[in-house]
PDB file of C-alpha atoms in Angstrom:
ATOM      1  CA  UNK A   1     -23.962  14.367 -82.610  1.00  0.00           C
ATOM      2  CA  UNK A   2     -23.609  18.096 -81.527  1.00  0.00           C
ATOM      3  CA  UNK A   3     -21.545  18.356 -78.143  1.00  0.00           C
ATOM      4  CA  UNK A   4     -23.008  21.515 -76.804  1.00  0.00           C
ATOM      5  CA  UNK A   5     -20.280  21.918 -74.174  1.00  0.00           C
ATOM      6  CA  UNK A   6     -23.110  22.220 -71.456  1.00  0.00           C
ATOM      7  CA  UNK A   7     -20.981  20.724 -68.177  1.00  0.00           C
ATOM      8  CA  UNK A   8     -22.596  19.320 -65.033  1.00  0.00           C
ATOM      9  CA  UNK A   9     -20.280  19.322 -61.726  1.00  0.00           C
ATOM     10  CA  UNK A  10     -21.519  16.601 -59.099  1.00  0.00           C
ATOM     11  CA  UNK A  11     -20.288  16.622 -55.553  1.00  0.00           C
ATOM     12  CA  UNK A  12     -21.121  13.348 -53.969  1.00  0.00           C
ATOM     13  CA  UNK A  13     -20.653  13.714 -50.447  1.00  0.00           C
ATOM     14  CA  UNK A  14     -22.762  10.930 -48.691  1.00  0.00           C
ATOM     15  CA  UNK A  15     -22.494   7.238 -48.924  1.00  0.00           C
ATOM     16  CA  UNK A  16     -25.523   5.144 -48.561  1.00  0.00           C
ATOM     17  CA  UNK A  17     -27.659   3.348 -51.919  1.00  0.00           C
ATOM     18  CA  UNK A  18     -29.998   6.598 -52.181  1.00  0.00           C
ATOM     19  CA  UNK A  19     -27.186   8.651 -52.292  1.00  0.00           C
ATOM     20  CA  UNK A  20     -25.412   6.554 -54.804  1.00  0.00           C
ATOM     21  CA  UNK A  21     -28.811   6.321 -57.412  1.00  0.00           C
ATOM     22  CA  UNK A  22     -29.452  10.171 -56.791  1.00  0.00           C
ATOM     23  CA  UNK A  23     -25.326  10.747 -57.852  1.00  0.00           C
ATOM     24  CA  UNK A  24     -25.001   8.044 -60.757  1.00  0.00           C
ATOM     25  CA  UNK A  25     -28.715   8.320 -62.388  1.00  0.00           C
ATOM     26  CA  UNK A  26     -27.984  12.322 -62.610  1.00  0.00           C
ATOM     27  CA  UNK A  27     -24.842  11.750 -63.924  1.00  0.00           C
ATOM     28  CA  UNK A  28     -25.287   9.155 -66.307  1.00  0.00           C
ATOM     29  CA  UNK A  29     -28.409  10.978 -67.521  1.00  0.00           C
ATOM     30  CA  UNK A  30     -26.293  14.116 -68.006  1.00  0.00           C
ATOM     31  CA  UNK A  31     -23.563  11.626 -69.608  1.00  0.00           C
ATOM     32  CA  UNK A  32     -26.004  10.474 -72.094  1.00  0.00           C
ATOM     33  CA  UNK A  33     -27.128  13.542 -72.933  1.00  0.00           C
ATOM     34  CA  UNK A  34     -23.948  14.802 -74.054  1.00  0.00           C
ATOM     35  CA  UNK A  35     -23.073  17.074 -70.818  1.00  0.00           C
ATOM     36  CA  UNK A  36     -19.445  16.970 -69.920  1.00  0.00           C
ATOM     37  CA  UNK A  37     -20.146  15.382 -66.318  1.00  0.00           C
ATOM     38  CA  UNK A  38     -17.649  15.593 -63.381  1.00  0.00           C
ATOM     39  CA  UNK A  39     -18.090  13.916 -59.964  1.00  0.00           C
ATOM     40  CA  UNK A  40     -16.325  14.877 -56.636  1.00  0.00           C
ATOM     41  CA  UNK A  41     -16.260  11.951 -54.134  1.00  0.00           C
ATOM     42  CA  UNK A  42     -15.910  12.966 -50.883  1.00  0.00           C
ATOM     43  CA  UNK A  43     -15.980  11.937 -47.396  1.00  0.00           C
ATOM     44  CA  UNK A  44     -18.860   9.263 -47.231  1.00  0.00           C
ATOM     45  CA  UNK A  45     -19.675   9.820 -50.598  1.00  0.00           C
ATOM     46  CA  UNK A  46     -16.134   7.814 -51.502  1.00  0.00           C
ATOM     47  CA  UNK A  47     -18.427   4.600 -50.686  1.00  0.00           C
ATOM     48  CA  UNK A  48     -20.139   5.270 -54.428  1.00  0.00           C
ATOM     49  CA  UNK A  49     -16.675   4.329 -55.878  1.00  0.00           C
ATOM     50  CA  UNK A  50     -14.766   1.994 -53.325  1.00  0.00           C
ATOM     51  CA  UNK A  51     -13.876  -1.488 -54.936  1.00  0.00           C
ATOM     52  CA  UNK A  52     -16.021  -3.102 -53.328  1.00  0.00           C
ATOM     53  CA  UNK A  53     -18.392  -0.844 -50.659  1.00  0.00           C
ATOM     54  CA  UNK A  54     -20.307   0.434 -53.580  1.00  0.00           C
ATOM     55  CA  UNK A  55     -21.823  -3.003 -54.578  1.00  0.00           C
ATOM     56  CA  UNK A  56     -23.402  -2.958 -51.004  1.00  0.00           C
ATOM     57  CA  UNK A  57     -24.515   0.181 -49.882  1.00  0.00           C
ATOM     58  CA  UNK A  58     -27.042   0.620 -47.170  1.00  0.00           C
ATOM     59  CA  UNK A  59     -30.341   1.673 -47.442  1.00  0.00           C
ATOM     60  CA  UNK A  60     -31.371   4.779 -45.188  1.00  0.00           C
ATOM     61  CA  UNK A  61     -32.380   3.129 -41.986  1.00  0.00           C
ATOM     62  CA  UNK A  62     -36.093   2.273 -41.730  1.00  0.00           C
ATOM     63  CA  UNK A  63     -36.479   2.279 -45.328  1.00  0.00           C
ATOM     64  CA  UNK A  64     -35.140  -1.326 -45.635  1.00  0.00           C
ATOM     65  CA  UNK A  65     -38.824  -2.573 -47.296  1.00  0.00           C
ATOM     66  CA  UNK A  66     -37.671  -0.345 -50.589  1.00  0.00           C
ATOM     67  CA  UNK A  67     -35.528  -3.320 -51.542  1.00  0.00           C
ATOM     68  CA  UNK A  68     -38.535  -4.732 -52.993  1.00  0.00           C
ATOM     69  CA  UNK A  69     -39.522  -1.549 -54.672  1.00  0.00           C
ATOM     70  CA  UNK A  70     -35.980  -1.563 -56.060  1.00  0.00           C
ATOM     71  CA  UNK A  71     -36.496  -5.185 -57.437  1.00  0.00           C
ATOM     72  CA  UNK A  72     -40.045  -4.902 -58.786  1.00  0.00           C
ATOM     73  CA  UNK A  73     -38.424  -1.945 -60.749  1.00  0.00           C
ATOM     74  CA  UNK A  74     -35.683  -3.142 -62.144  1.00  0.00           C
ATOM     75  CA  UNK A  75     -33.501  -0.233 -61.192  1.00  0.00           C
ATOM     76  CA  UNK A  76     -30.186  -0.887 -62.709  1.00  0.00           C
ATOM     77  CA  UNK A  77     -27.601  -1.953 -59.817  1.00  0.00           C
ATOM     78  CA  UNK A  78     -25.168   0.700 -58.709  1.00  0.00           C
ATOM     79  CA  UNK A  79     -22.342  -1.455 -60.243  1.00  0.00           C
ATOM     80  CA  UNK A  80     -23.755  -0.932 -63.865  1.00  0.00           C
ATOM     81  CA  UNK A  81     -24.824   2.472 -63.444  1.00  0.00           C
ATOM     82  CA  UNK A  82     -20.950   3.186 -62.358  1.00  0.00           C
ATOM     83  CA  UNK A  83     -19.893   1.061 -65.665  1.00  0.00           C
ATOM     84  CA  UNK A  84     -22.418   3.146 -67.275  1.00  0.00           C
ATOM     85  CA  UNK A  85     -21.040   6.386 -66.021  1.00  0.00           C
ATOM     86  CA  UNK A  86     -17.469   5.558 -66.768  1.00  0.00           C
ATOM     87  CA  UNK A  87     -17.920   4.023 -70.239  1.00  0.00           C
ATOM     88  CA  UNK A  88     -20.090   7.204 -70.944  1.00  0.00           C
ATOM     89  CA  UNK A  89     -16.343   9.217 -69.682  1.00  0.00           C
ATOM     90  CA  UNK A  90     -17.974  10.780 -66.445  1.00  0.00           C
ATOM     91  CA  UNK A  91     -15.095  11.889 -64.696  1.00  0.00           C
ATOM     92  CA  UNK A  92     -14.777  10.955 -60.983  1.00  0.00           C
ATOM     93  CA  UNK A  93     -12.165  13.152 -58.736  1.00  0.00           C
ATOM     94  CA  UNK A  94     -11.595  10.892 -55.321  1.00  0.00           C
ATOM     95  CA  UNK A  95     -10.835  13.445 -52.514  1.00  0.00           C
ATOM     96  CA  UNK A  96      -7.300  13.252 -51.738  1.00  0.00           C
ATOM     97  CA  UNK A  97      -7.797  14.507 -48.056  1.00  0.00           C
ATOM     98  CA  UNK A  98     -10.593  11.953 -46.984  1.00  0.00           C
ATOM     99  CA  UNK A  99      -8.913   9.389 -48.532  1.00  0.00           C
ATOM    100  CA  UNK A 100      -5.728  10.180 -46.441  1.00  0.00           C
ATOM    101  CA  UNK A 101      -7.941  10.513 -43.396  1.00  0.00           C
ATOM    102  CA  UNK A 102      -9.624   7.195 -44.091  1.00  0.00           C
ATOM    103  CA  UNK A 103      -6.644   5.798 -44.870  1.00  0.00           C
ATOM    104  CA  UNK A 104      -7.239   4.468 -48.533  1.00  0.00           C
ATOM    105  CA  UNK A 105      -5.206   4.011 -51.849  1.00  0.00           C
ATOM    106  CA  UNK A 106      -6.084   4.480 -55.384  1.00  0.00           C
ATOM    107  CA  UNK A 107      -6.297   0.881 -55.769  1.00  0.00           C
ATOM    108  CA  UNK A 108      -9.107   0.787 -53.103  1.00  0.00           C
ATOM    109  CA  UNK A 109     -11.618   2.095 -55.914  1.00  0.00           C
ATOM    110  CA  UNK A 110     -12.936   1.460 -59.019  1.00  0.00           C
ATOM    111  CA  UNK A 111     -10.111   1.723 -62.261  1.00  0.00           C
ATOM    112  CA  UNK A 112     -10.220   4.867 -63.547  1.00  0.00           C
ATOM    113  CA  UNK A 113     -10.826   7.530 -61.275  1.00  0.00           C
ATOM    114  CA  UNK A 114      -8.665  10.321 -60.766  1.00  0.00           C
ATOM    115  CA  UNK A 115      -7.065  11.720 -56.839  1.00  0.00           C
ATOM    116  CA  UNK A 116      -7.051  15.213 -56.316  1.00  0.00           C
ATOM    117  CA  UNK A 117      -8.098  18.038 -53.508  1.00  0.00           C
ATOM    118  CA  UNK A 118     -11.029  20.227 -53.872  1.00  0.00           C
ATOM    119  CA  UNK A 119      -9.011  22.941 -56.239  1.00  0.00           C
ATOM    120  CA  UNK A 120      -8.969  19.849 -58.637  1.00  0.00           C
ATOM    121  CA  UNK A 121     -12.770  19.751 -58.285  1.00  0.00           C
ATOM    122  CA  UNK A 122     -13.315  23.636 -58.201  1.00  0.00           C
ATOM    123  CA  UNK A 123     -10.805  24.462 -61.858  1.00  0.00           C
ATOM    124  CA  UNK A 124     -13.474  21.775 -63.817  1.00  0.00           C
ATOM    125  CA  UNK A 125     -16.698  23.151 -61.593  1.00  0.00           C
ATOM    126  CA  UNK A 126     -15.625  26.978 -62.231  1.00  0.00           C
ATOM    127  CA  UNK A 127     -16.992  26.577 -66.005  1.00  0.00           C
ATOM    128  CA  UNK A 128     -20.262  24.271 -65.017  1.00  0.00           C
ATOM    129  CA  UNK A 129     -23.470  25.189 -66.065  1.00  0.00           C
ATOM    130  CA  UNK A 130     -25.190  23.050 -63.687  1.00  0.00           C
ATOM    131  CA  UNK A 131     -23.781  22.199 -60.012  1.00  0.00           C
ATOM    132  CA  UNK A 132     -24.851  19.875 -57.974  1.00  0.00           C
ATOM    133  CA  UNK A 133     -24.686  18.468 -54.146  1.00  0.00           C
ATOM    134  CA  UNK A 134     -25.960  15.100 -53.081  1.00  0.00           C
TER     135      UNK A 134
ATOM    136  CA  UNK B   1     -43.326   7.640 -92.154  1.00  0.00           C
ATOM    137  CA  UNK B   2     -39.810   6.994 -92.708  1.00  0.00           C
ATOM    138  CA  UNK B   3     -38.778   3.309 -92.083  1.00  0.00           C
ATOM    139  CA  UNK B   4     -36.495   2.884 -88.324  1.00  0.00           C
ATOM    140  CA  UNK B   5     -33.253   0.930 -89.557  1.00  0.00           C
ATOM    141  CA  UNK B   6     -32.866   0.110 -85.756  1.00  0.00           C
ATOM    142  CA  UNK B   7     -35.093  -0.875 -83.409  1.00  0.00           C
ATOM    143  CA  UNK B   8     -33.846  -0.156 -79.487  1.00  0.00           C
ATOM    144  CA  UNK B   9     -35.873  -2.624 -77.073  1.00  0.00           C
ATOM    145  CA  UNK B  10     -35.871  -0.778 -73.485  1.00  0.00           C
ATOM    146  CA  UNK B  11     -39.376  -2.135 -72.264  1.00  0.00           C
ATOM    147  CA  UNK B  12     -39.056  -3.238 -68.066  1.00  0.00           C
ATOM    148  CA  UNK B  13     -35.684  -1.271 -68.039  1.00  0.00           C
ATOM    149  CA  UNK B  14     -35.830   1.846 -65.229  1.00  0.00           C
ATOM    150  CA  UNK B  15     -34.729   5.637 -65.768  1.00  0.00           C
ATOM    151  CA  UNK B  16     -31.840   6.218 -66.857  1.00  0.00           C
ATOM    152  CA  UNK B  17     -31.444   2.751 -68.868  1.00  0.00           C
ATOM    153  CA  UNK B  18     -33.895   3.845 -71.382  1.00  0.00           C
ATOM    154  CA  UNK B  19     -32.187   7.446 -71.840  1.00  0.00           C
ATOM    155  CA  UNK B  20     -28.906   5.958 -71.943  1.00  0.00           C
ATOM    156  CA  UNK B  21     -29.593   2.719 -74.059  1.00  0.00           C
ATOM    157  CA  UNK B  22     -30.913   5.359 -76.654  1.00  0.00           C
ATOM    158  CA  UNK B  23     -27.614   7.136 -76.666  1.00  0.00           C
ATOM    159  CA  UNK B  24     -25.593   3.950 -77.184  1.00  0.00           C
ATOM    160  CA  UNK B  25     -28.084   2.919 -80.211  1.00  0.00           C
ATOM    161  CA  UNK B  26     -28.172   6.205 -82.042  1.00  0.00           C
ATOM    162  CA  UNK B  27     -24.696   6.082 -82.472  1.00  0.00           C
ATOM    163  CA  UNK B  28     -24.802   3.050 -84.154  1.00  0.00           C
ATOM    164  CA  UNK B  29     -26.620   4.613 -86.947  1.00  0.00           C
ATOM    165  CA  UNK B  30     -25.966   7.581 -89.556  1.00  0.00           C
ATOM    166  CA  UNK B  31     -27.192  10.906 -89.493  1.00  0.00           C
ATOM    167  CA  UNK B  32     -30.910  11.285 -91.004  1.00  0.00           C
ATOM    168  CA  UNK B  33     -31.421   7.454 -90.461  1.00  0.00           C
ATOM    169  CA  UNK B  34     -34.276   6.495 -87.612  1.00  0.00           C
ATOM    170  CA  UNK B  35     -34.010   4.938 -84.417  1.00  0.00           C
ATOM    171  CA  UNK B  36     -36.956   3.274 -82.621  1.00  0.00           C
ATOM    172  CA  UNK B  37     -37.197   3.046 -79.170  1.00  0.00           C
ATOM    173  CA  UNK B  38     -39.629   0.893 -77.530  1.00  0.00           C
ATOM    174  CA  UNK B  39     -40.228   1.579 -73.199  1.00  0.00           C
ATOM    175  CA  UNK B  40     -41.979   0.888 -70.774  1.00  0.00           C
ATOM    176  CA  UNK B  41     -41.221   3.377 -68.318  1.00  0.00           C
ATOM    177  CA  UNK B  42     -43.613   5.962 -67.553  1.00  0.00           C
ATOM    178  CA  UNK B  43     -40.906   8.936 -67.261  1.00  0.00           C
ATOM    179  CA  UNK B  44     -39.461   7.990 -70.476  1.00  0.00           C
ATOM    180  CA  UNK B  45     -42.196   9.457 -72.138  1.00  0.00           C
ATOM    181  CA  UNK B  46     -40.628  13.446 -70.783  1.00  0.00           C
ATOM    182  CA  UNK B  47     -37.014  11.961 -70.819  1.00  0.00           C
ATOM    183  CA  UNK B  48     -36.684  10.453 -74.343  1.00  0.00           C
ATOM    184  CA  UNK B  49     -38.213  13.966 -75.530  1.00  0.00           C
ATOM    185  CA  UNK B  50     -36.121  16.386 -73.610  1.00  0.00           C
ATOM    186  CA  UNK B  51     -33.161  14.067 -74.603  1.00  0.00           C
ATOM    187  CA  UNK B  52     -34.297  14.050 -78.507  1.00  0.00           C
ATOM    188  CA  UNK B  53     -34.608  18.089 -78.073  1.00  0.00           C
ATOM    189  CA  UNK B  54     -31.081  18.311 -76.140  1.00  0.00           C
ATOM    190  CA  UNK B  55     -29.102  16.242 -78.613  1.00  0.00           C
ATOM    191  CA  UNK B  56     -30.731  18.397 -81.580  1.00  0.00           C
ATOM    192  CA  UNK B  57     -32.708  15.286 -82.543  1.00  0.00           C
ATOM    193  CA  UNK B  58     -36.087  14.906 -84.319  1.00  0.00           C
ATOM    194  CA  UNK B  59     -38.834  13.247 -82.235  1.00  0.00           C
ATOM    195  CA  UNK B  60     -40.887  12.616 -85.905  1.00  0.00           C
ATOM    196  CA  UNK B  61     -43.435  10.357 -83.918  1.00  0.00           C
ATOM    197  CA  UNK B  62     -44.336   8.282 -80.422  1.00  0.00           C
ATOM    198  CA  UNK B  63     -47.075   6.037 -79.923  1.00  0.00           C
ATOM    199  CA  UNK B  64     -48.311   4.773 -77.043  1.00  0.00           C
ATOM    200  CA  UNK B  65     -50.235   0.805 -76.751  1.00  0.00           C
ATOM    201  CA  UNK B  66     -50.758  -1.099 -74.215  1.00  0.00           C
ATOM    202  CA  UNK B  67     -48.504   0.915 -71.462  1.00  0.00           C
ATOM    203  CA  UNK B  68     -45.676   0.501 -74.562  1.00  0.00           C
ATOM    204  CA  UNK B  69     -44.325   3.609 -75.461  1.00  0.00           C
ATOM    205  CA  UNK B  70     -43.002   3.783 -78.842  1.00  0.00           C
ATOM    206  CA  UNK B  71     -40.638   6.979 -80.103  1.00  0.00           C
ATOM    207  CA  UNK B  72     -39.454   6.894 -83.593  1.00  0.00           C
ATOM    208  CA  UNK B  73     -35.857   9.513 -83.490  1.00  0.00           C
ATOM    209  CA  UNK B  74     -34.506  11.121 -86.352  1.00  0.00           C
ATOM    210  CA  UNK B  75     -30.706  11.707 -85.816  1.00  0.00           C
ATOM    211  CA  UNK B  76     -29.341  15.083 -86.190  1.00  0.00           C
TER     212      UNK B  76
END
């Protein structure tokens, strides 16, 4: 398959379940269509790859009676989309900085992200074709 | 019409499944060989065609019975 070297560059700054799908099903549609995808994770948005906070991330409150929705859909969990996303080779930059702040390791989140500051972020985002906030 | 020699079930899965269950399954197959994707999700209908046309892809047909969509993807 052609690679055409288009690159998307995500920063995922917010940490609730809407946050997470509107991050991971851009990403891993980007993925799959051979984009070169690479995700900043900062602040709250460091829920979307935390061991364990990103299989339970809260919905917005008040819009609690989407669960069903979410069911009745069969939107893929955040887990799998993650799996998805890293299988696919997304590459997911945890902030450095927040994680100090929040005082978190590298073994707090999912295998196979990478630490690093914003510069980190901003040498693969100077080249994107597409950049994104969520 | 050129005869799929893999057929990619996505019916009741939710965007991006279908997209990226297509991905996986076209590289199972050769270049010039046919994938066919069945879905049941409406957006896949737009999706699976601006995917087809991003990866240099031919879309050579889609059908659509009973709320089944059906695309039949030449690989580039």
């Amino acid at each position: 398959m052609e690679n055409n070297n288009t690159r998307v560059a995500i920063i995922a700054a917010n940490g609730g379940m809407f946050d997470a799908y509107k991050v991971f099903n851009i990403a891993t549609a980007a993925a799959a269509s051979d984009k070169e995808v690479g995700i900043f994770f900062t602040f709250e948005g460091l829920n979307l790859i935390h061991k364990e906070a990103h299989k339970n991330l809260a919905m917005p409150e008040g819009k609690e009676h989407f669960k069903e929705g979410f069911e009745k859909t069969n939107v893929p969990s955040i887990s799998e989309l993650l799996e998805m996303a890293q299988e696919m080779g997304v590459k997911m930059i945890g902030c450095q900085m927040t994680m100090d702040v929040m005082n978190l390791e590298k073994d707090d989140f999912v295998e196979g992200i990478e630490v690093g500051g914003a510069a980190s972020f901003i040498e693969f985002a100077k080249d994107a074709d597409i950049s994104l906030t969520f | 019409m050129m005869e799929a020699v893999k057929v990619l079930d996505a019916k009741g899965m939710a965007c991006p499944m279908p997209v990226v269950k297509t991905k996986k399954a076209i590289e199972e197959i050769e270049s010039g060989e046919i994938l066919e994707v069945h879905a049941t999700d409406k957006g896949a209908k737009s999706d699976l065609t601006a995917w087809t046309n991003s990866g240099g892809h031919e879309l050579v047909d889609q059908t659509e019975e009973n709320d089944v969509l059906k695309f039949w993807i030449k690989k580039s």
